[in-house]
Short mmCIF file of C-alpha atoms and ligand atoms in Angstrom, two decimals:
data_model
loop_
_atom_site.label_atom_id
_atom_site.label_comp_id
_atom_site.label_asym_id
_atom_site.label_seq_id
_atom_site.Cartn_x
_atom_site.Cartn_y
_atom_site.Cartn_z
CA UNK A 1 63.72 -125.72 -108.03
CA UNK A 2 62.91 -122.17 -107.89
CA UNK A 3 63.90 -119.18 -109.87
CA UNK A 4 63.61 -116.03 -111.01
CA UNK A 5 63.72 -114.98 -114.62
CA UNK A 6 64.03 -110.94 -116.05
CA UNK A 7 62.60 -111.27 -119.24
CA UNK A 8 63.58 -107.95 -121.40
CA UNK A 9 61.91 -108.33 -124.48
CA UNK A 10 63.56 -105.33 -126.31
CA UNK A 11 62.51 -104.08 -129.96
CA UNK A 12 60.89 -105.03 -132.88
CA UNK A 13 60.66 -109.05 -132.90
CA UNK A 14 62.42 -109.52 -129.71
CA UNK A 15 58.98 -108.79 -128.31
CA UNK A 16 57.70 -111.86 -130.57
CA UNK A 17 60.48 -114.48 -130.21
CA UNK A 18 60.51 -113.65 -126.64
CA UNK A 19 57.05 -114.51 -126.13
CA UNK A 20 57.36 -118.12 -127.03
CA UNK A 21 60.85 -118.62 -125.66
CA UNK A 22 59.13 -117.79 -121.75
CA UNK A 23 56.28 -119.79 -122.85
CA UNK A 24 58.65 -122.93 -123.59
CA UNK A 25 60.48 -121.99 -119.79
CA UNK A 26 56.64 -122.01 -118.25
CA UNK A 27 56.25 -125.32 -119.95
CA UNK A 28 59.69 -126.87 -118.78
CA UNK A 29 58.84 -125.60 -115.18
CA UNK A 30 54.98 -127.06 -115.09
CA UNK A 31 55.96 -130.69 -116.35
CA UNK A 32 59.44 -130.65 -114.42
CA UNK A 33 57.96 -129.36 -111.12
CA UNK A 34 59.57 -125.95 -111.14
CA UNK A 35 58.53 -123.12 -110.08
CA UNK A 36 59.95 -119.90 -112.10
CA UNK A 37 58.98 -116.52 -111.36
CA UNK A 38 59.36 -113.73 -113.50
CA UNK A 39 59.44 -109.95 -114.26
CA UNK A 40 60.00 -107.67 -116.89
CA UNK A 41 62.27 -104.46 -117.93
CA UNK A 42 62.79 -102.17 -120.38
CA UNK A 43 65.73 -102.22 -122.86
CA UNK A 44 66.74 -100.06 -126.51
CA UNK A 45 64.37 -98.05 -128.27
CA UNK A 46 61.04 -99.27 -126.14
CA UNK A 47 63.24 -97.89 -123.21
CA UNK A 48 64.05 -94.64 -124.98
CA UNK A 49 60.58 -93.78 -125.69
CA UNK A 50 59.30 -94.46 -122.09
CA UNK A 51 62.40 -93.28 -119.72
CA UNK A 52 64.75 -91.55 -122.22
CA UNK A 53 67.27 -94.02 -121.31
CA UNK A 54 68.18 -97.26 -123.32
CA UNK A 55 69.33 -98.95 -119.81
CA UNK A 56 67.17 -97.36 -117.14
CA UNK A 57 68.51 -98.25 -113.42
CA UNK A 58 65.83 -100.03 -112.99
CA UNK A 59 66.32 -102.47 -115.56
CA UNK A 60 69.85 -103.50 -114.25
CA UNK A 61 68.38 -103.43 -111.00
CA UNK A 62 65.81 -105.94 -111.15
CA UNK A 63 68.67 -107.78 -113.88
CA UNK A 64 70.78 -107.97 -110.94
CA UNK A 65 68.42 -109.53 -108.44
CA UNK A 66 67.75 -112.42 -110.82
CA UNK A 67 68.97 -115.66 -111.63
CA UNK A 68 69.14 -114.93 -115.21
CA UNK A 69 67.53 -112.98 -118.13
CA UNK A 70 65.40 -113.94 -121.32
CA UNK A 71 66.96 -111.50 -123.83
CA UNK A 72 64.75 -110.32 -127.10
CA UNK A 73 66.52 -107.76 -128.88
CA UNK A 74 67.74 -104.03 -129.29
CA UNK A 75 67.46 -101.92 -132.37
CA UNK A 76 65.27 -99.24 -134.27
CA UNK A 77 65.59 -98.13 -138.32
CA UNK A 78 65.16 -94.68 -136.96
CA UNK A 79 68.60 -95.33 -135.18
CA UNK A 80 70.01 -97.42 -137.54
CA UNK A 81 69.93 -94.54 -140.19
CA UNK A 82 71.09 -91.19 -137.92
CA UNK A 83 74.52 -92.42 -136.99
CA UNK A 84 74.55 -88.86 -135.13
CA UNK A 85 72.26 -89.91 -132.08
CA UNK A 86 73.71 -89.70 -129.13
CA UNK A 87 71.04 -91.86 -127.18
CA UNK A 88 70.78 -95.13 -128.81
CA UNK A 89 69.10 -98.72 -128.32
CA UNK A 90 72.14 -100.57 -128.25
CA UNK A 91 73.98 -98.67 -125.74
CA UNK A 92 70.93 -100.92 -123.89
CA UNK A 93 73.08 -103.94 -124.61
CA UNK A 94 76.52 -102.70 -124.38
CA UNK A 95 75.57 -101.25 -121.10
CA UNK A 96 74.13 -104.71 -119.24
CA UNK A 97 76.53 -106.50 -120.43
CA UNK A 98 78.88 -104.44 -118.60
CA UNK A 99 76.70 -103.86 -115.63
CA UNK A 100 76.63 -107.32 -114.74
CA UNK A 101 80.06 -107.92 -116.09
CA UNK A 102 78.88 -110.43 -118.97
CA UNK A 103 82.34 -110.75 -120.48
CA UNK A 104 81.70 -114.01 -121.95
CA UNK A 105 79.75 -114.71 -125.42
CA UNK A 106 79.12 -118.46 -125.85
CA UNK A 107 77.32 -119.43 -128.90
CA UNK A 108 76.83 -123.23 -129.93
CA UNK A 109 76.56 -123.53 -133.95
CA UNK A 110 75.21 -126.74 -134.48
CA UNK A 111 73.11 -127.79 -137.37
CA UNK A 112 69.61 -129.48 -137.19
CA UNK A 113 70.58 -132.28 -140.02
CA UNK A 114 66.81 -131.40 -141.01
CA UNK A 115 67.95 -127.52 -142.12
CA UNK A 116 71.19 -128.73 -143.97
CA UNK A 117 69.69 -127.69 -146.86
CA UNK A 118 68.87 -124.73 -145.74
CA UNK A 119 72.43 -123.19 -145.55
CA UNK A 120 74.65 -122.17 -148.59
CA UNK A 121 77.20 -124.50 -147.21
CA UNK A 122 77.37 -127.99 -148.96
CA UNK A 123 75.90 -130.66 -147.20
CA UNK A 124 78.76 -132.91 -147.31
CA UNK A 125 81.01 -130.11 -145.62
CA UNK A 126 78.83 -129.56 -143.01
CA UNK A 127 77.33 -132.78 -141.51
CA UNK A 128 78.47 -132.66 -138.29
CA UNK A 129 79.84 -129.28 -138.24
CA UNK A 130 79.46 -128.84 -133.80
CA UNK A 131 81.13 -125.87 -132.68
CA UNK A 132 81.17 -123.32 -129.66
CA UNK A 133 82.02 -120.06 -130.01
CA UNK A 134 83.47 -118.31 -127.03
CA UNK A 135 83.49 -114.34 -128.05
CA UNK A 136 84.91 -111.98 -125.26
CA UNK A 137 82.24 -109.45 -125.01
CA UNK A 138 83.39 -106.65 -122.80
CA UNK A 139 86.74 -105.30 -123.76
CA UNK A 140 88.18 -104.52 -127.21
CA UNK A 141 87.65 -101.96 -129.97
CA UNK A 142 84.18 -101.70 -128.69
CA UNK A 143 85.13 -100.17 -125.38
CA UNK A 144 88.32 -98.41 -125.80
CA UNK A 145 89.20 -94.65 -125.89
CA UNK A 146 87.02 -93.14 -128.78
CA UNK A 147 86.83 -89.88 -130.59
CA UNK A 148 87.39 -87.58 -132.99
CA UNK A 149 89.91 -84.92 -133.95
CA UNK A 150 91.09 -82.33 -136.83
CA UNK A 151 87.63 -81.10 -136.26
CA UNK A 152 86.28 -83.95 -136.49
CA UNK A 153 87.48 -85.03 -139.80
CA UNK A 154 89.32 -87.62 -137.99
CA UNK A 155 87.73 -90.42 -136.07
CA UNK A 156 89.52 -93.39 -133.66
CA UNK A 157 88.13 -95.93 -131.76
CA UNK A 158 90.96 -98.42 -129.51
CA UNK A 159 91.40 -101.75 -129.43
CA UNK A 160 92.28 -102.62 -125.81
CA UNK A 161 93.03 -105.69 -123.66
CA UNK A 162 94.21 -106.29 -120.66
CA UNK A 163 95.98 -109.50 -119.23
CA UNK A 164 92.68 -110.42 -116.95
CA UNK A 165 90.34 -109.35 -119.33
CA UNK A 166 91.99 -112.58 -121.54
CA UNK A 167 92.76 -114.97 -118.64
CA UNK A 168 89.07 -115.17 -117.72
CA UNK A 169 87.53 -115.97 -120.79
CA UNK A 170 90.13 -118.21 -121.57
CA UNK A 171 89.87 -119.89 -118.79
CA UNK A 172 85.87 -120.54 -119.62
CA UNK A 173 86.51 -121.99 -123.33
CA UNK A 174 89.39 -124.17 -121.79
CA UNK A 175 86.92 -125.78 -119.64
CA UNK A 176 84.64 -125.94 -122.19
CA UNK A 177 87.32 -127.62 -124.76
CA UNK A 178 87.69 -130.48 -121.93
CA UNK A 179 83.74 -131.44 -121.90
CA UNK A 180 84.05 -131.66 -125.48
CA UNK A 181 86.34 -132.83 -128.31
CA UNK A 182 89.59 -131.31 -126.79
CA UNK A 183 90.46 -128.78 -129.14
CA UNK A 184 90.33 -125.47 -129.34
CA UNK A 185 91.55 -122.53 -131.87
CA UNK A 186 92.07 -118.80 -130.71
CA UNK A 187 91.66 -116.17 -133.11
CA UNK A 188 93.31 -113.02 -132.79
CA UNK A 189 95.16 -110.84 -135.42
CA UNK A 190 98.86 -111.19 -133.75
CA UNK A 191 100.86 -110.43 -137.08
CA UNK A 192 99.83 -106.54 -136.76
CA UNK A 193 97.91 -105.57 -133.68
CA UNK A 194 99.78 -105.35 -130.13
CA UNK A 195 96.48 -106.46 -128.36
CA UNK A 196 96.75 -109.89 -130.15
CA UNK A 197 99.87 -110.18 -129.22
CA UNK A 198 99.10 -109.68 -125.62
CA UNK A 199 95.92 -112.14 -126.37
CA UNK A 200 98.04 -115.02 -127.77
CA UNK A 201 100.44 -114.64 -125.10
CA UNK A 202 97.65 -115.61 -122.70
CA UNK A 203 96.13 -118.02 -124.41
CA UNK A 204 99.30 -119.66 -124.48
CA UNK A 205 100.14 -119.62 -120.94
CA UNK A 206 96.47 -120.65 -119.83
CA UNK A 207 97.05 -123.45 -122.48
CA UNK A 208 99.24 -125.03 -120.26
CA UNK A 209 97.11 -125.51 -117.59
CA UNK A 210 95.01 -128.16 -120.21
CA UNK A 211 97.75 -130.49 -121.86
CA UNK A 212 94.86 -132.67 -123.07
CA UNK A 213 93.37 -129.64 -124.86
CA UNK A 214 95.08 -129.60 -128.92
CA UNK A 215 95.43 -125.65 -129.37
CA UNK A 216 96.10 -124.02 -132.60
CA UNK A 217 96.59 -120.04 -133.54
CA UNK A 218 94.88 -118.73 -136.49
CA UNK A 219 94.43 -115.25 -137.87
CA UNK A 220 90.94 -113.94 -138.06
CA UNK A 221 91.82 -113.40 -142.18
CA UNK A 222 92.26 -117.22 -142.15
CA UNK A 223 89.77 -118.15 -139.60
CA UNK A 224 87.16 -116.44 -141.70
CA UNK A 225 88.42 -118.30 -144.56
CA UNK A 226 88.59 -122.37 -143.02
CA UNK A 227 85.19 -121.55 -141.28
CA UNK A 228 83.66 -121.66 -144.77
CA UNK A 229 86.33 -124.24 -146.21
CA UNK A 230 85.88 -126.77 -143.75
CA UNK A 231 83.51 -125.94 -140.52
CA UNK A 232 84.27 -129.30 -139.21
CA UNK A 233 87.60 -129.11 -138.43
CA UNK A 234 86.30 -126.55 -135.50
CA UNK A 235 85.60 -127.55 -132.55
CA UNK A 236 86.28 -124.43 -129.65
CA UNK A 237 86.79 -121.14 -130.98
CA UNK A 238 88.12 -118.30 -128.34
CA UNK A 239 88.27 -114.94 -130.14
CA UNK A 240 87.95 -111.05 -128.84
CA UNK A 241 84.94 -108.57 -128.80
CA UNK A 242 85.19 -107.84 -132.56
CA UNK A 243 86.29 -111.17 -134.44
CA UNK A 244 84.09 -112.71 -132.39
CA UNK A 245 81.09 -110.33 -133.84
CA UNK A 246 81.79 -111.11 -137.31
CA UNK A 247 82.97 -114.72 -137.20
CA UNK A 248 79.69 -115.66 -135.45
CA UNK A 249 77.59 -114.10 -137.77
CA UNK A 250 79.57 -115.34 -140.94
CA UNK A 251 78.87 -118.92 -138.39
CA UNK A 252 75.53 -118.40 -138.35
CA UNK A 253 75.30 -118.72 -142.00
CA UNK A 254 76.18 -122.59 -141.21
CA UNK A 255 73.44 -123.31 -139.10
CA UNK A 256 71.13 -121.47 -142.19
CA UNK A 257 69.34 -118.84 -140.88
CA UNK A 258 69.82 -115.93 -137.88
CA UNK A 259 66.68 -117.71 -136.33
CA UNK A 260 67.96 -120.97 -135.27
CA UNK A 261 70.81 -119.49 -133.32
CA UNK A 262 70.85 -119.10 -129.44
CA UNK A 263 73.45 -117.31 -126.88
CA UNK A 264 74.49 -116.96 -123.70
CA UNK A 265 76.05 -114.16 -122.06
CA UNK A 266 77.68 -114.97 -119.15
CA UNK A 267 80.58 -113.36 -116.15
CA UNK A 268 80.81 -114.18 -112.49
CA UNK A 269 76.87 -113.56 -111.67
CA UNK A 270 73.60 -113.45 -113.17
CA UNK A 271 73.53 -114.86 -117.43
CA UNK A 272 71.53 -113.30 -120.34
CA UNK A 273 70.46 -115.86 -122.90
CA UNK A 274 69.35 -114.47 -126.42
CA UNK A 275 68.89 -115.15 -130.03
CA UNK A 276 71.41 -113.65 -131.78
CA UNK A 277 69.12 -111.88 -134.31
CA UNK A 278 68.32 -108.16 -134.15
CA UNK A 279 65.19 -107.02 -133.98
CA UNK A 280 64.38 -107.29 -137.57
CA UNK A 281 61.92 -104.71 -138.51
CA UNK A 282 61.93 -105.74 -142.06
CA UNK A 283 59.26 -108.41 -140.42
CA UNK A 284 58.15 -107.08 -137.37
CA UNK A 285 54.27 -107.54 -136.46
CA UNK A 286 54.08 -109.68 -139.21
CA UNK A 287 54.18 -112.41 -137.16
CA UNK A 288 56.52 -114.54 -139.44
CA UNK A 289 59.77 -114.30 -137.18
CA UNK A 290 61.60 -117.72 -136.36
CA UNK A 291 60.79 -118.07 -132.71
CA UNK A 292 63.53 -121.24 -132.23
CA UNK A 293 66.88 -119.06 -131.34
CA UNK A 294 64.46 -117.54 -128.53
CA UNK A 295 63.48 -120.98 -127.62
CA UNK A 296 67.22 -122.07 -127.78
CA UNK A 297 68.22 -119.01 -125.53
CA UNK A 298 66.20 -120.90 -122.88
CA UNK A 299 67.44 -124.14 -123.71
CA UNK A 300 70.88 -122.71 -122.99
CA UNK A 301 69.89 -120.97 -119.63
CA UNK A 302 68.30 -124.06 -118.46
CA UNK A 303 71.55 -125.93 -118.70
CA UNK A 304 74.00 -123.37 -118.03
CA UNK A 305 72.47 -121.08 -115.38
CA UNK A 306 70.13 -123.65 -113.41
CA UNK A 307 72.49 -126.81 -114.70
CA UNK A 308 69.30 -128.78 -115.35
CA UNK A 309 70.55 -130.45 -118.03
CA UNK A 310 67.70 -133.28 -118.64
CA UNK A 311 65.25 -129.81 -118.83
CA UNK A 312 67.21 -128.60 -121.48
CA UNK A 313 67.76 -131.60 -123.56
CA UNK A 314 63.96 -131.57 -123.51
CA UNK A 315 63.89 -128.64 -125.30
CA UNK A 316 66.26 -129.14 -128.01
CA UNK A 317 64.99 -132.49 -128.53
CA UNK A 318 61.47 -130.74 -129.29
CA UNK A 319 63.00 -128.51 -131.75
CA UNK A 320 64.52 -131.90 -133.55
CA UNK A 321 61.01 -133.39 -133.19
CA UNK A 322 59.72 -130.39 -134.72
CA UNK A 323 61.38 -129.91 -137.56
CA UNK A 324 61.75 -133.76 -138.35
CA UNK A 325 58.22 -133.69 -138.65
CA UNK A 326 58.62 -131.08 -141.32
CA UNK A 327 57.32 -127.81 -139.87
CA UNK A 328 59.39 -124.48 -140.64
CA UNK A 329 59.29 -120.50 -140.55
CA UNK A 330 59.46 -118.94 -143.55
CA UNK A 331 63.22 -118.22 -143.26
CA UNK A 332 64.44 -122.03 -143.07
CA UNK A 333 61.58 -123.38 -145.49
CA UNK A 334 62.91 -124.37 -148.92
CA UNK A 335 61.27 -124.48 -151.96
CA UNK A 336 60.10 -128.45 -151.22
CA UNK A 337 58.16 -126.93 -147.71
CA UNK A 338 54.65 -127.94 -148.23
CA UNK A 339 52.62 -124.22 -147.93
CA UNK A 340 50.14 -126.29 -144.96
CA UNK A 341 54.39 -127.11 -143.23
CA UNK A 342 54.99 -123.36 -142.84
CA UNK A 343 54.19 -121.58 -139.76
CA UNK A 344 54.29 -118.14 -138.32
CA UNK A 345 55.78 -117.42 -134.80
CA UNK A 346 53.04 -118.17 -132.55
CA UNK A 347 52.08 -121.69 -134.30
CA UNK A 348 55.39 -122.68 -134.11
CA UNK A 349 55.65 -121.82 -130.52
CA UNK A 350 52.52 -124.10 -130.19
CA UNK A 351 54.11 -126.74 -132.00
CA UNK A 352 57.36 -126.67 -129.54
CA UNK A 353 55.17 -126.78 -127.05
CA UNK A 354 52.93 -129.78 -127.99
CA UNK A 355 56.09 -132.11 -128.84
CA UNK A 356 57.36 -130.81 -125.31
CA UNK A 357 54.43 -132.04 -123.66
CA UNK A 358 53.99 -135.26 -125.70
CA UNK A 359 57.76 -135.98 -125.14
CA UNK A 360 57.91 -135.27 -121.26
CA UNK A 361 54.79 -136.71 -120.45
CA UNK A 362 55.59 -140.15 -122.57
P1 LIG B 1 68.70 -108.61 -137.93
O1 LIG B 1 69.30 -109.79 -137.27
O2 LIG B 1 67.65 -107.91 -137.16
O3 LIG B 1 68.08 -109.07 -139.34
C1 LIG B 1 68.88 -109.54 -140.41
C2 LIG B 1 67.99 -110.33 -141.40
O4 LIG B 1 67.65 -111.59 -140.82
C3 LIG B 1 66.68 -109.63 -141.69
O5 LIG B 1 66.33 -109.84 -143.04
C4 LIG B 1 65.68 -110.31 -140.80
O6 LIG B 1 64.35 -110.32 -141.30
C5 LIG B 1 66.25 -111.73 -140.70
N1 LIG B 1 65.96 -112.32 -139.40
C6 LIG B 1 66.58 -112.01 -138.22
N2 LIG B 1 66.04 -112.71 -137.23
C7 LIG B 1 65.07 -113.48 -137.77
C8 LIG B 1 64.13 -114.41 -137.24
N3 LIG B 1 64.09 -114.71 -135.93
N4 LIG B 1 63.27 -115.01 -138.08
C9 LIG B 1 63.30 -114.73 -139.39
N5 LIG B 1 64.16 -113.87 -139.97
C10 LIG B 1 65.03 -113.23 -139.15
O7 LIG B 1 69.88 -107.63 -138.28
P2 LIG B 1 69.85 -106.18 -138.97
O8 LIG B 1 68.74 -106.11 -139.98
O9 LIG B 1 71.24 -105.92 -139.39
O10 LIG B 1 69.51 -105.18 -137.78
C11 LIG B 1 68.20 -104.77 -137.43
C12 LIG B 1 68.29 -104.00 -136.10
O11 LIG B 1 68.68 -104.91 -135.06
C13 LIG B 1 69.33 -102.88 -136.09
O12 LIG B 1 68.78 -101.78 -135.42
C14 LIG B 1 70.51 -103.47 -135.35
O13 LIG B 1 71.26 -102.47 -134.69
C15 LIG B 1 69.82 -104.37 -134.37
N6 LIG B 1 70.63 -105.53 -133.90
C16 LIG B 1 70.46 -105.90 -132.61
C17 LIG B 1 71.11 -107.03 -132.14
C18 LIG B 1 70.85 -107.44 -130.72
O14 LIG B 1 69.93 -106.95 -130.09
N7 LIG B 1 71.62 -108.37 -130.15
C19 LIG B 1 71.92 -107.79 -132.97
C20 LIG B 1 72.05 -107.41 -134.31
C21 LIG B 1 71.39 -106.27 -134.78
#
């Protein structure tokens, strides 16, 4: 099969995760008889420096003539600490996803039984903890009417949704609930906000269409709360722009570190698959970054944008093999990690790729 990849590396340690995530797809496409093109763009900061632009045109340009896009990361300190600037990295983010109407987040938190340790979960309420996350990802608080006013000693920002805007992604975890265990929780705030109301509302007449699907309602006050209590009992969770943000990352605590987990951003047309890291420059350059959420970003486009499934069972399987065998980045390693078992980005990118080899070629 042929296709063509955008890889937009991004800032910081997107540049490093990346790196081995395209090196994983090159892999995948020599031993599977693919053939995958690619090309690269300019996101965030490393945009801002060269065009002035976080999103120049011709990064949604080229996005838009692809079959899908390796995603690294947006963000700069510099940024981070002037909340001021007007021009900044992750209007990069916020803008693609809209330009290529990416109003779906999905993002499987599943944990290696190997890195149970590794989160400040107990074991024995997490075993088998399997859940997908579908976060809507163009709407809400994050796009509605902003400002300021009383000279700016008042600031407002909108939580919005409209009727579509909830059908669609609805529609997606629905589908999603039926390949899986049949159940599925939305999360909304309904109680206060006239938005969730409008949210549940849909969610309850799309629920209709999928009588095998077991729905249940929860606040995000109490979703927050059972995610931590008893992860299992999850199995599809729809939520808006701005749950979604913070339930996933409170979720990725689960799966033990920001490193292990992938996403995929996906709408009608082209899908952007990233880690759901930042760009970390606490350890950028230092070439310790946890390369496997990069490599799981491709695992996920594999399967959901090309729907070669066997490709990207391959992958994950490697990652198993991998960390079965012991090896781990410095943020998953545990005090019993033998110093010889931990590895910095590149040599675990070379150890994905040897199991991948061994395992595809056996
Ligand atoms: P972050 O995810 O970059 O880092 C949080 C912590 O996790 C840091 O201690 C970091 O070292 C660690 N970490 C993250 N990814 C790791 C990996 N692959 N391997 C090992 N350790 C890893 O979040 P932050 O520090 O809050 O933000 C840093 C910058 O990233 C900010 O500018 C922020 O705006 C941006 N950001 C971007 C995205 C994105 O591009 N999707 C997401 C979140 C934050």
């Amino acid at each position: 099969m042929k296709k063509h990849i955008v890889v937009i590396a991004g800032d910081g340690i997107g540049q490093e995760v990346t790196a081995v995530g395209k090196q994983v797809l090159d892999a995948i496409a020599e031993k599977f008889g693919h053939e995958f093109t690619y090309d690269e763009a300019l996101i965030g900061h490393a945009a801002i420096e060269a065009t002035g632009h976080p999103l120049p045109e011709e990064t949604v340009t080229k996005s838009k003539q692809s079959d899908a896009i390796l995603f690294g990361a947006v963000g700069h300190p510099k940024y981070d600490n002037d909340p001021s600037a007007k021009v900044r990295p992750e209007q990069g983010l916020l803008g693609i996803r809209k330009a290529l109407g990416l109003y779906a987040n999905l993002r499987p938190i599943k944990l290696f039984d190997e890195l149970l340790q590794a989160s400040s979960i107990k074991p024995e309420f997490l075993k088998g903890a399997d859940i997908l996350f579908f976060r809507e990802l163009t709407g809400d608080v994050y796009f509605g009417e902003k400002g300021r006013k009383d000279e700016g000693d008042t600031a407002y920002d909108t939580m919005i949704y409209s009727r579509y805007e909830v059908e669609r992604i609805a529609v997606k975890a629905f589908e999603a609930a039926m390949t899986r265990r049949k159940k599925l929780c939305s999360v909304d705030k309904a109680n206060v906000l006239e938005s969730s109301r409008l949210w549940r509302e849909v969610v309850q007449e799309v629920a209709r269409r999928y009588p095998e699907v077991e729905v249940e309602h929860q606040f995000i006050d109490a979703a927050a709360m059972l995610l931590i209590k008893d992860p299992r009992r999850f199995d599809v969770v729809l939520t808006g722009n701005l749950f979604g943000d913070i339930l996933t990352d409170e979720a990725s605590q689960i799966a033990g570190s920001m490193g292990m987990l992938a996403s995929a951003s996906v709408g009608d047309t082209t899908g952007l698959y990233e880690p759901i890291h930042g760009s970390a420059h606490d350890i950028t350059g230092k070439g310790v970054a946890n390369p496997l959420a990069s490599v799981l970003s491709a695992a996920l486009m594999l399967d959901i944008s090309f729907g070669m499934k066997a490709e990207a069972e391959a992958v994950v399987n490697a990652v198993d093999q991998v960390l079965k065998a012991g090896y781990r980045t410095r943020d998953i390693a545990d005090a019993q990690t033998p110093t010889d078992r931990i590895l910095g980005t590149e040599a675990m990118g070379r150890q994905i790729l040897n199991h991948l080899s061994v395992q595809v070629t056996a």
